[in-house]
Amino acid sequence: MGVASVASNFIMLRFLVRYMPAKEAGIWLLFMTMSSYLTVFDFGVSPTIGREISFALGDPSVSVEERGRRVRDMLATGSRILVAFALALTVICGVAGYWYLSSLVDFHSFLGHQTAVSWIVFVIAVATSVSGEIWLAALYGAGSVVSERLLRAGGYVLWVIASVLILRSGGGLMGLSLAWFYAFAVRLAARELFLRGHKDFRAPGAFDWKLGKSLSGKSIKYAGTLIGGTLILYTDNIVIASVLGPAKVPNYYAVARLVAACLAVAMLITTASGPFISAAFSAGNSSEVQRLTMRNVRVSLALMAAGGCFLGFFGKPLIELWIGQGNFVGFGVLIVMLCAMTLEAHHVSLATATMACGDIPFFVPALIAGFLNLAFSFPLAHRLGLVGVALGTMLAQITTNNWYVPLYSLRFLRIPWSEYSMRVGIPSLGQFALFAGCDFMLHRVLLDSERIVQIVWGLALNGALLALLVLAQRDSPLRSPRLSPETAPLHEER
């Protein structure tokens, strides 16, 4: 989830809590959670095409004419595949979601009728966005990362404005579902922007069954990884609604959004580097792939240290200022989430680099982790409440992705463990200790101060420490990791 998405949800939750009853707000948050499952019906096609475009643009052996033909055919083939997937999404998820929601809400009541109709509208809106996702992926794969990010961010701004107006006017679930069509508008804009900026690809491509089969083979592993990640990161609200009731969702969601915001900021550099790692890999520049990977992990962990330690000590006053006193679910939930997402930032940074090189070996552990999350979270929720839900996610990750992804990625990328420990591991642990120690002392000093004072000073301290770390590493060997010059091209690992 990107920064713009997290920020928009951050704003939206405040208005949901203010203008909607807790149960109705919880139902809408369930819609939002289930949208992550709906987008799985992309089945990895759009990110696969984005990566293949990066490979094509970075391959020096391909002529301009051949490159143009290849990209046009990929776009034509992928677009038709996604339209078919979108139709399947509408039917399958419409029925499955209707059945699940009927177990939570009495469909004979007014809220039940509103929920049923709103769900169908919401599914259609998400399906239309899935059908056009390929154009955002094309922008990203062509290296137009800023344009792709600005379009997504602009779409979220549009969505927030429309949703706030709907909430203030009493539009309810139906109005919020209609506002979700913003996503389709963004994808139409992405199509026009891509074609205007890349005139070589304006001519229509041809649907190619052989190419479609090849793309399907490459995307299925990505889809498995995506499904596993969705089961890991987007089941909490469903577990809470099923075990504890929809009214318990908003307060838990508030903490989850803050931690997700921290993770989204931490992953900014990593996600933006994907096409450049792909291009470097395609050109056989293994040292650049390794350099970008290690830099990404260091930056992600430094940002998690800053944001995570701030939330660990000042998260409660922030939430109480945001959605009201008495809505903080407890430090147990917060600390477990922060630990889980710090480990997530570490292994996702490495996995992103590996997958950008065209190797996608993580779908099996991701699926196992997803099902373990369900197996852990439901019984732990019954036993420990909201803390059990967060704990289930962390346990599922620790037993699978948190150790397997680093082990595989460092071997695939040929980064020695000794180098990685010295250049990434030990410095990152030191940074966490620094932020935690400073935040602890500041928290003690400001213990009796107003909430806004604690928040402002906490942000200032962590921001200053982060700036000092950046300045200290400008001329440090950490900026450009030394790697063995005799390292062979990574193509040989494929």
PDB file of C-alpha atoms in Angstrom, residues 40 160 203 224 257 310 333 344 388 413 432 440 463:
ATOM      1  CA  VAL A  40      -6.043 -10.233  -6.782  1.00  0.00           C
ATOM      2  CA  VAL A 160     -11.110  11.608  -0.489  1.00  0.00           C
ATOM      3  CA  ALA A 203      -0.019   1.941 -32.978  1.00  0.00           C
ATOM      4  CA  GLY A 224       0.506 -16.618  -5.809  1.00  0.00           C
ATOM      5  CA  ARG A 257      -3.322   2.556   9.284  1.00  0.00           C
ATOM      6  CA  PHE A 310       7.834   7.522  17.165  1.00  0.00           C
ATOM      7  CA  VAL A 333      -1.588  -4.305  19.499  1.00  0.00           C
ATOM      8  CA  GLU A 344       8.023  -6.989   6.607  1.00  0.00           C
ATOM      9  CA  GLY A 388      -4.391 -12.062  19.168  1.00  0.00           C
ATOM     10  CA  LEU A 413      21.749 -11.639  -5.742  1.00  0.00           C
ATOM     11  CA  PHE A 432      16.832   1.337  16.124  1.00  0.00           C
ATOM     12  CA  PHE A 440      12.117   7.072  25.530  1.00  0.00           C
ATOM     13  CA  GLY A 463      13.044  14.006  11.926  1.00  0.00           C
TER      14      GLY A 463
END
